[in-house]
Amino acid sequence: MASRTVEDYIKQIYQEQQPAPGQLVSLGRLATAMEVVPGTVTTMVKALAEAGLVSYEPRQGVRLTPAGEKLALHVLRRHRLIELFLVQVLKFDWSEVHAEAEELEHAVSDRLLERIDELLGRPGFDPHGDPIPSAAGEVAQPRLHPLNAARPADRGVIARIADQQAEFLRYATARGLVPGAEVVIQSVDVPGDSITLLVRGKSRTLGRAAAAGILVAWQPETAASEL
Amino acid sequence: MASRTVEDYIKQIYQEQQPAPGQLVSLGRLATAMEVVPGTVTTMVKALAEAGLVSYEPRQGVRLTPAGEKLALHVLRRHRLIELFLVQVLKFDWSEVHAEAEELEHAVSDRLLERIDELLGRPGFDPHGDPIPSAAGEVAQPRLHPLNAARPADRGVIARIADQQAEFLRYATARGLVPGAEVVIQSVDVPGDSITLLVRGKSRTLGRAAAAGILVAWQPETAASEL
DNA sequence: TATTTCCTTTTGAGTGTTCAAAGTGAAAGA
DNA sequence: TCTTTCACTTTGAACACTCAAAAGGAAATA
């Protein structure tokens, strides 16, 4: 049985690896993310490698093995189902549930999780728009793109808020920047480092850094701008 | 912040102390209940005393301090509200919820607990009939008595099942021995070590050990048999 | 009183997780 | 090429919790 700490490391590695699956994650990054000193990560990563959950290349970084990825998806499934449960059943605000789920994800049994999944109607996405892995470990992975990479006239639907700090979530909510909202890019001001878009009939301007925290599924006609 | 282990010890001491509050609990008892070796308890109890949660008299036993009792009631409040939540909202069977709550009681925040309490309508008792301490630490303590101390013709209502092992709970449920059920003692067979009673119109015989696991609130006319 | 028994405590050690601080390697700059 | 720098690793130690086994104390028995 993986300890709570092991689950947290594995989940974090998964998330650091997300932009480019299979990529090596540096131990320094991991130390920052886990809020521990670098030496602690070196020690821990060796133990994870010993347990077959990651492959570790000294001075290069870590990467999840298939077993590690399976565990990561299990933890994420628990985390995201709990978040959705808290929002839908207990009427929490979606900006508050992250920290709560962080604790509960290590305490719910498979049986309880199954009840929750059933009660919620086997949902595919959590309140932030993140996909909920299936019990078998499959994830729906829609092609999403950060808002800061948009071009004028692009049009799409907000799918996820990647930056899940409570303050940012409140900021986004207050402006209608929530999963499901339609957006149309009005202008991109490169020197001004900002982007202006239309949401719910209102024009909003936000900086590139903030825009990077919002992921959008563009409508087909703009899909060519990908690559 | 009390660790999970500390919370478990404190809760256990509270429960061992229950029959006679203020009483000393021997370390051996505690070791058995916590399923650890006696030496571990000695070490742990010293640390609890250091933290001001118990008073410890070497070779005599432990007793909760007011601070310890406050913590115990907090933990019990979490445990019992969670049990009721699992039964009422997630449709668990009451015989299944104990182990589940054992984990969750260490993971729910005060805010989440408050939501649950509100959603359930600020209940006073959990599915086993145990009183749920208030947030301020007050417990409704009805005068209850084990069924094995009953006399023929005693009549009352089952208030609690003290033995919460899943197997016993299923046994009790199957025979209608659930909180709220009216019982009338038909006979007490001392040499035969058994007791016969009427529940839901059916006559049932059970051994003294099993009867000790069922707590009853007797009707006034029999209250004199107390002391 | 002397002995036995039972419970409790002590001692030494191990596991998992963490830190501080010293040491090492590899890439970047001089 | 030599040096500096930065990231990473190692080492030694601590903390919380646990066990096994030896030692000690108090009460019951002889």
mmCIF file with all atom_site columns, N, CA, C and O in Angstrom, chain A residues 94 125-130 142 144 155-162 172-173 175-184 198-201 214-219:
data_model
loop_
_atom_site.group_PDB
_atom_site.id
_atom_site.type_symbol
_atom_site.label_atom_id
_atom_site.label_alt_id
_atom_site.label_comp_id
_atom_site.label_asym_id
_atom_site.label_entity_id
_atom_site.label_seq_id
_atom_site.pdbx_PDB_ins_code
_atom_site.Cartn_x
_atom_site.Cartn_y
_atom_site.Cartn_z
_atom_site.occupancy
_atom_site.B_iso_or_equiv
_atom_site.pdbx_formal_charge
_atom_site.auth_seq_id
_atom_site.auth_comp_id
_atom_site.auth_asym_id
_atom_site.auth_atom_id
_atom_site.pdbx_PDB_model_num
ATOM 1   N N  . TRP A 1 94  ? -16.365 26.181 -6.065  1.00 0.00 ? 94  TRP A N  1
ATOM 2   C CA . TRP A 1 94  ? -15.285 25.435 -6.719  1.00 0.00 ? 94  TRP A CA 1
ATOM 3   C C  . TRP A 1 94  ? -13.911 25.989 -6.380  1.00 0.00 ? 94  TRP A C  1
ATOM 4   O O  . TRP A 1 94  ? -12.910 25.309 -6.531  1.00 0.00 ? 94  TRP A O  1
ATOM 5   N N  . PHE A 1 125 ? -15.767 15.055 -16.055 1.00 0.00 ? 125 PHE A N  1
ATOM 6   C CA . PHE A 1 125 ? -14.906 16.197 -15.740 1.00 0.00 ? 125 PHE A CA 1
ATOM 7   C C  . PHE A 1 125 ? -15.204 16.767 -14.361 1.00 0.00 ? 125 PHE A C  1
ATOM 8   O O  . PHE A 1 125 ? -16.341 16.732 -13.900 1.00 0.00 ? 125 PHE A O  1
ATOM 9   N N  . ASP A 1 126 ? -14.174 17.287 -13.715 1.00 0.00 ? 126 ASP A N  1
ATOM 10  C CA . ASP A 1 126 ? -14.349 17.887 -12.393 1.00 0.00 ? 126 ASP A CA 1
ATOM 11  C C  . ASP A 1 126 ? -14.742 19.361 -12.541 1.00 0.00 ? 126 ASP A C  1
ATOM 12  O O  . ASP A 1 126 ? -14.830 19.870 -13.655 1.00 0.00 ? 126 ASP A O  1
ATOM 13  N N  . PRO A 1 127 ? -14.996 20.048 -11.408 1.00 0.00 ? 127 PRO A N  1
ATOM 14  C CA . PRO A 1 127 ? -15.495 21.429 -11.542 1.00 0.00 ? 127 PRO A CA 1
ATOM 15  C C  . PRO A 1 127 ? -14.505 22.396 -12.198 1.00 0.00 ? 127 PRO A C  1
ATOM 16  O O  . PRO A 1 127 ? -14.908 23.462 -12.644 1.00 0.00 ? 127 PRO A O  1
ATOM 17  N N  . HIS A 1 128 ? -13.234 22.039 -12.272 1.00 0.00 ? 128 HIS A N  1
ATOM 18  C CA . HIS A 1 128 ? -12.270 22.914 -12.947 1.00 0.00 ? 128 HIS A CA 1
ATOM 19  C C  . HIS A 1 128 ? -12.152 22.563 -14.413 1.00 0.00 ? 128 HIS A C  1
ATOM 20  O O  . HIS A 1 128 ? -11.366 23.176 -15.134 1.00 0.00 ? 128 HIS A O  1
ATOM 21  N N  . GLY A 1 129 ? -12.904 21.555 -14.850 1.00 0.00 ? 129 GLY A N  1
ATOM 22  C CA . GLY A 1 129 ? -12.821 21.136 -16.246 1.00 0.00 ? 129 GLY A CA 1
ATOM 23  C C  . GLY A 1 129 ? -11.765 20.068 -16.477 1.00 0.00 ? 129 GLY A C  1
ATOM 24  O O  . GLY A 1 129 ? -11.555 19.643 -17.609 1.00 0.00 ? 129 GLY A O  1
ATOM 25  N N  . ASP A 1 130 ? -11.098 19.625 -15.424 1.00 0.00 ? 130 ASP A N  1
ATOM 26  C CA . ASP A 1 130 ? -10.098 18.567 -15.590 1.00 0.00 ? 130 ASP A CA 1
ATOM 27  C C  . ASP A 1 130 ? -10.803 17.234 -15.778 1.00 0.00 ? 130 ASP A C  1
ATOM 28  O O  . ASP A 1 130 ? -11.781 16.956 -15.095 1.00 0.00 ? 130 ASP A O  1
ATOM 29  N N  . PRO A 1 142 ? -9.099  16.051 -24.007 1.00 0.00 ? 142 PRO A N  1
ATOM 30  C CA . PRO A 1 142 ? -9.416  16.959 -25.106 1.00 0.00 ? 142 PRO A CA 1
ATOM 31  C C  . PRO A 1 142 ? -8.204  17.836 -25.407 1.00 0.00 ? 142 PRO A C  1
ATOM 32  O O  . PRO A 1 142 ? -7.403  18.107 -24.526 1.00 0.00 ? 142 PRO A O  1
ATOM 33  N N  . LEU A 1 144 ? -6.470  20.904 -25.589 1.00 0.00 ? 144 LEU A N  1
ATOM 34  C CA . LEU A 1 144 ? -6.694  22.233 -25.019 1.00 0.00 ? 144 LEU A CA 1
ATOM 35  C C  . LEU A 1 144 ? -5.480  23.116 -25.231 1.00 0.00 ? 144 LEU A C  1
ATOM 36  O O  . LEU A 1 144 ? -4.366  22.631 -25.368 1.00 0.00 ? 144 LEU A O  1
ATOM 37  N N  . ARG A 1 155 ? -12.214 31.569 -31.525 1.00 0.00 ? 155 ARG A N  1
ATOM 38  C CA . ARG A 1 155 ? -13.469 31.447 -30.808 1.00 0.00 ? 155 ARG A CA 1
ATOM 39  C C  . ARG A 1 155 ? -13.542 30.035 -30.218 1.00 0.00 ? 155 ARG A C  1
ATOM 40  O O  . ARG A 1 155 ? -13.244 29.062 -30.918 1.00 0.00 ? 155 ARG A O  1
ATOM 41  N N  . GLY A 1 156 ? -13.895 29.921 -28.954 1.00 0.00 ? 156 GLY A N  1
ATOM 42  C CA . GLY A 1 156 ? -13.921 28.590 -28.347 1.00 0.00 ? 156 GLY A CA 1
ATOM 43  C C  . GLY A 1 156 ? -14.618 28.582 -27.006 1.00 0.00 ? 156 GLY A C  1
ATOM 44  O O  . GLY A 1 156 ? -15.303 29.534 -26.640 1.00 0.00 ? 156 GLY A O  1
ATOM 45  N N  . VAL A 1 157 ? -14.430 27.504 -26.293 1.00 0.00 ? 157 VAL A N  1
ATOM 46  C CA . VAL A 1 157 ? -15.099 27.321 -25.009 1.00 0.00 ? 157 VAL A CA 1
ATOM 47  C C  . VAL A 1 157 ? -14.039 27.030 -23.947 1.00 0.00 ? 157 VAL A C  1
ATOM 48  O O  . VAL A 1 157 ? -13.162 26.202 -24.165 1.00 0.00 ? 157 VAL A O  1
ATOM 49  N N  . ILE A 1 158 ? -14.143 27.726 -22.831 1.00 0.00 ? 158 ILE A N  1
ATOM 50  C CA . ILE A 1 158 ? -13.202 27.468 -21.747 1.00 0.00 ? 158 ILE A CA 1
ATOM 51  C C  . ILE A 1 158 ? -13.412 26.051 -21.242 1.00 0.00 ? 158 ILE A C  1
ATOM 52  O O  . ILE A 1 158 ? -14.533 25.630 -20.969 1.00 0.00 ? 158 ILE A O  1
ATOM 53  N N  . ALA A 1 159 ? -12.311 25.312 -21.167 1.00 0.00 ? 159 ALA A N  1
ATOM 54  C CA . ALA A 1 159 ? -12.430 23.914 -20.773 1.00 0.00 ? 159 ALA A CA 1
ATOM 55  C C  . ALA A 1 159 ? -11.858 23.665 -19.390 1.00 0.00 ? 159 ALA A C  1
ATOM 56  O O  . ALA A 1 159 ? -12.338 22.819 -18.652 1.00 0.00 ? 159 ALA A O  1
ATOM 57  N N  . ARG A 1 160 ? -10.837 24.419 -19.042 1.00 0.00 ? 160 ARG A N  1
ATOM 58  C CA . ARG A 1 160 ? -10.171 24.171 -17.767 1.00 0.00 ? 160 ARG A CA 1
ATOM 59  C C  . ARG A 1 160 ? -9.505  25.419 -17.258 1.00 0.00 ? 160 ARG A C  1
ATOM 60  O O  . ARG A 1 160 ? -9.011  26.218 -18.047 1.00 0.00 ? 160 ARG A O  1
ATOM 61  N N  . ILE A 1 161 ? -9.451  25.548 -15.943 1.00 0.00 ? 161 ILE A N  1
ATOM 62  C CA . ILE A 1 161 ? -8.632  26.576 -15.340 1.00 0.00 ? 161 ILE A CA 1
ATOM 63  C C  . ILE A 1 161 ? -7.428  25.851 -14.762 1.00 0.00 ? 161 ILE A C  1
ATOM 64  O O  . ILE A 1 161 ? -7.548  25.069 -13.813 1.00 0.00 ? 161 ILE A O  1
ATOM 65  N N  . ALA A 1 162 ? -6.262  26.082 -15.369 1.00 0.00 ? 162 ALA A N  1
ATOM 66  C CA . ALA A 1 162 ? -5.080  25.322 -14.974 1.00 0.00 ? 162 ALA A CA 1
ATOM 67  C C  . ALA A 1 162 ? -4.491  25.862 -13.679 1.00 0.00 ? 162 ALA A C  1
ATOM 68  O O  . ALA A 1 162 ? -3.949  25.114 -12.877 1.00 0.00 ? 162 ALA A O  1
ATOM 69  N N  . ALA A 1 172 ? -11.237 34.644 -11.695 1.00 0.00 ? 172 ALA A N  1
ATOM 70  C CA . ALA A 1 172 ? -11.793 34.125 -12.944 1.00 0.00 ? 172 ALA A CA 1
ATOM 71  C C  . ALA A 1 172 ? -13.323 34.025 -12.868 1.00 0.00 ? 172 ALA A C  1
ATOM 72  O O  . ALA A 1 172 ? -14.029 34.440 -13.801 1.00 0.00 ? 172 ALA A O  1
ATOM 73  N N  . THR A 1 173 ? -13.818 33.507 -11.755 1.00 0.00 ? 173 THR A N  1
ATOM 74  C CA . THR A 1 173 ? -15.258 33.362 -11.592 1.00 0.00 ? 173 THR A CA 1
ATOM 75  C C  . THR A 1 173 ? -15.960 34.706 -11.715 1.00 0.00 ? 173 THR A C  1
ATOM 76  O O  . THR A 1 173 ? -16.981 34.850 -12.404 1.00 0.00 ? 173 THR A O  1
ATOM 77  N N  . ARG A 1 175 ? -15.279 37.153 -13.356 1.00 0.00 ? 175 ARG A N  1
ATOM 78  C CA . ARG A 1 175 ? -15.314 37.674 -14.733 1.00 0.00 ? 175 ARG A CA 1
ATOM 79  C C  . ARG A 1 175 ? -15.979 36.717 -15.715 1.00 0.00 ? 175 ARG A C  1
ATOM 80  O O  . ARG A 1 175 ? -15.882 36.901 -16.930 1.00 0.00 ? 175 ARG A O  1
ATOM 81  N N  . GLY A 1 176 ? -16.607 35.687 -15.188 1.00 0.00 ? 176 GLY A N  1
ATOM 82  C CA . GLY A 1 176 ? -17.292 34.752 -16.078 1.00 0.00 ? 176 GLY A CA 1
ATOM 83  C C  . GLY A 1 176 ? -16.346 33.799 -16.790 1.00 0.00 ? 176 GLY A C  1
ATOM 84  O O  . GLY A 1 176 ? -16.731 33.092 -17.715 1.00 0.00 ? 176 GLY A O  1
ATOM 85  N N  . LEU A 1 177 ? -15.095 33.764 -16.359 1.00 0.00 ? 177 LEU A N  1
ATOM 86  C CA . LEU A 1 177 ? -14.109 32.882 -17.010 1.00 0.00 ? 177 LEU A CA 1
ATOM 87  C C  . LEU A 1 177 ? -14.163 31.518 -16.351 1.00 0.00 ? 177 LEU A C  1
ATOM 88  O O  . LEU A 1 177 ? -13.273 31.142 -15.580 1.00 0.00 ? 177 LEU A O  1
ATOM 89  N N  . VAL A 1 178 ? -15.232 30.773 -16.628 1.00 0.00 ? 178 VAL A N  1
ATOM 90  C CA . VAL A 1 178 ? -15.430 29.473 -16.014 1.00 0.00 ? 178 VAL A CA 1
ATOM 91  C C  . VAL A 1 178 ? -15.589 28.405 -17.088 1.00 0.00 ? 178 VAL A C  1
ATOM 92  O O  . VAL A 1 178 ? -15.939 28.730 -18.229 1.00 0.00 ? 178 VAL A O  1
ATOM 93  N N  . PRO A 1 179 ? -15.303 27.151 -16.750 1.00 0.00 ? 179 PRO A N  1
ATOM 94  C CA . PRO A 1 179 ? -15.459 26.101 -17.760 1.00 0.00 ? 179 PRO A CA 1
ATOM 95  C C  . PRO A 1 179 ? -16.856 26.140 -18.363 1.00 0.00 ? 179 PRO A C  1
ATOM 96  O O  . PRO A 1 179 ? -17.843 26.278 -17.649 1.00 0.00 ? 179 PRO A O  1
ATOM 97  N N  . GLY A 1 180 ? -16.925 26.032 -19.677 1.00 0.00 ? 180 GLY A N  1
ATOM 98  C CA . GLY A 1 180 ? -18.209 26.066 -20.361 1.00 0.00 ? 180 GLY A CA 1
ATOM 99  C C  . GLY A 1 180 ? -18.512 27.415 -20.986 1.00 0.00 ? 180 GLY A C  1
ATOM 100 O O  . GLY A 1 180 ? -19.348 27.510 -21.896 1.00 0.00 ? 180 GLY A O  1
ATOM 101 N N  . ALA A 1 181 ? -17.820 28.457 -20.540 1.00 0.00 ? 181 ALA A N  1
ATOM 102 C CA . ALA A 1 181 ? -18.102 29.792 -21.084 1.00 0.00 ? 181 ALA A CA 1
ATOM 103 C C  . ALA A 1 181 ? -17.507 29.943 -22.487 1.00 0.00 ? 181 ALA A C  1
ATOM 104 O O  . ALA A 1 181 ? -16.390 29.510 -22.740 1.00 0.00 ? 181 ALA A O  1
ATOM 105 N N  . GLU A 1 182 ? -18.287 30.556 -23.366 1.00 0.00 ? 182 GLU A N  1
ATOM 106 C CA . GLU A 1 182 ? -17.780 30.814 -24.730 1.00 0.00 ? 182 GLU A CA 1
ATOM 107 C C  . GLU A 1 182 ? -16.937 32.070 -24.732 1.00 0.00 ? 182 GLU A C  1
ATOM 108 O O  . GLU A 1 182 ? -17.312 33.073 -24.117 1.00 0.00 ? 182 GLU A O  1
ATOM 109 N N  . VAL A 1 183 ? -15.831 32.023 -25.433 1.00 0.00 ? 183 VAL A N  1
ATOM 110 C CA . VAL A 1 183 ? -15.001 33.225 -25.536 1.00 0.00 ? 183 VAL A CA 1
ATOM 111 C C  . VAL A 1 183 ? -14.659 33.510 -26.992 1.00 0.00 ? 183 VAL A C  1
ATOM 112 O O  . VAL A 1 183 ? -14.540 32.591 -27.808 1.00 0.00 ? 183 VAL A O  1
ATOM 113 N N  . VAL A 1 184 ? -14.549 34.806 -27.307 1.00 0.00 ? 184 VAL A N  1
ATOM 114 C CA . VAL A 1 184 ? -14.080 35.228 -28.629 1.00 0.00 ? 184 VAL A CA 1
ATOM 115 C C  . VAL A 1 184 ? -12.932 36.201 -28.416 1.00 0.00 ? 184 VAL A C  1
ATOM 116 O O  . VAL A 1 184 ? -13.066 37.160 -27.644 1.00 0.00 ? 184 VAL A O  1
ATOM 117 N N  . LEU A 1 198 ? -14.023 38.531 -25.460 1.00 0.00 ? 198 LEU A N  1
ATOM 118 C CA . LEU A 1 198 ? -15.429 38.731 -25.167 1.00 0.00 ? 198 LEU A CA 1
ATOM 119 C C  . LEU A 1 198 ? -15.956 37.484 -24.442 1.00 0.00 ? 198 LEU A C  1
ATOM 120 O O  . LEU A 1 198 ? -15.846 36.373 -24.967 1.00 0.00 ? 198 LEU A O  1
ATOM 121 N N  . VAL A 1 199 ? -16.494 37.703 -23.272 1.00 0.00 ? 199 VAL A N  1
ATOM 122 C CA . VAL A 1 199 ? -17.112 36.593 -22.509 1.00 0.00 ? 199 VAL A CA 1
ATOM 123 C C  . VAL A 1 199 ? -18.475 37.045 -22.043 1.00 0.00 ? 199 VAL A C  1
ATOM 124 O O  . VAL A 1 199 ? -18.587 38.115 -21.445 1.00 0.00 ? 199 VAL A O  1
ATOM 125 N N  . ARG A 1 200 ? -19.472 36.227 -22.235 1.00 0.00 ? 200 ARG A N  1
ATOM 126 C CA . ARG A 1 200 ? -20.829 36.549 -21.789 1.00 0.00 ? 200 ARG A CA 1
ATOM 127 C C  . ARG A 1 200 ? -21.197 37.987 -22.155 1.00 0.00 ? 200 ARG A C  1
ATOM 128 O O  . ARG A 1 200 ? -21.727 38.736 -21.341 1.00 0.00 ? 200 ARG A O  1
ATOM 129 N N  . GLY A 1 201 ? -20.803 38.369 -23.366 1.00 0.00 ? 201 GLY A N  1
ATOM 130 C CA . GLY A 1 201 ? -21.183 39.697 -23.834 1.00 0.00 ? 201 GLY A CA 1
ATOM 131 C C  . GLY A 1 201 ? -20.358 40.841 -23.274 1.00 0.00 ? 201 GLY A C  1
ATOM 132 O O  . GLY A 1 201 ? -20.585 42.008 -23.609 1.00 0.00 ? 201 GLY A O  1
ATOM 133 N N  . ILE A 1 214 ? -5.638  29.767 -18.233 1.00 0.00 ? 214 ILE A N  1
ATOM 134 C CA . ILE A 1 214 ? -6.963  29.385 -18.717 1.00 0.00 ? 214 ILE A CA 1
ATOM 135 C C  . ILE A 1 214 ? -6.830  28.584 -20.008 1.00 0.00 ? 214 ILE A C  1
ATOM 136 O O  . ILE A 1 214 ? -6.213  29.044 -20.966 1.00 0.00 ? 214 ILE A O  1
ATOM 137 N N  . LEU A 1 215 ? -7.405  27.386 -20.017 1.00 0.00 ? 215 LEU A N  1
ATOM 138 C CA . LEU A 1 215 ? -7.283  26.527 -21.184 1.00 0.00 ? 215 LEU A CA 1
ATOM 139 C C  . LEU A 1 215 ? -8.600  26.481 -21.952 1.00 0.00 ? 215 LEU A C  1
ATOM 140 O O  . LEU A 1 215 ? -9.666  26.350 -21.364 1.00 0.00 ? 215 LEU A O  1
ATOM 141 N N  . VAL A 1 216 ? -8.479  26.566 -23.280 1.00 0.00 ? 216 VAL A N  1
ATOM 142 C CA . VAL A 1 216 ? -9.655  26.672 -24.119 1.00 0.00 ? 216 VAL A CA 1
ATOM 143 C C  . VAL A 1 216 ? -9.647  25.586 -25.194 1.00 0.00 ? 216 VAL A C  1
ATOM 144 O O  . VAL A 1 216 ? -8.590  25.211 -25.687 1.00 0.00 ? 216 VAL A O  1
ATOM 145 N N  . ALA A 1 217 ? -10.832 25.047 -25.481 1.00 0.00 ? 217 ALA A N  1
ATOM 146 C CA . ALA A 1 217 ? -10.984 24.159 -26.638 1.00 0.00 ? 217 ALA A CA 1
ATOM 147 C C  . ALA A 1 217 ? -11.483 25.029 -27.782 1.00 0.00 ? 217 ALA A C  1
ATOM 148 O O  . ALA A 1 217 ? -12.611 25.513 -27.741 1.00 0.00 ? 217 ALA A O  1
ATOM 149 N N  . TRP A 1 218 ? -10.637 25.273 -28.789 1.00 0.00 ? 218 TRP A N  1
ATOM 150 C CA . TRP A 1 218 ? -11.029 26.151 -29.904 1.00 0.00 ? 218 TRP A CA 1
ATOM 151 C C  . TRP A 1 218 ? -11.997 25.463 -30.833 1.00 0.00 ? 218 TRP A C  1
ATOM 152 O O  . TRP A 1 218 ? -11.996 24.238 -30.959 1.00 0.00 ? 218 TRP A O  1
ATOM 153 N N  . GLN A 1 219 ? -12.794 26.266 -31.488 1.00 0.00 ? 219 GLN A N  1
ATOM 154 C CA . GLN A 1 219 ? -13.726 25.686 -32.457 1.00 0.00 ? 219 GLN A CA 1
ATOM 155 C C  . GLN A 1 219 ? -12.951 25.218 -33.685 1.00 0.00 ? 219 GLN A C  1
ATOM 156 O O  . GLN A 1 219 ? -11.917 25.785 -34.024 1.00 0.00 ? 219 GLN A O  1
#
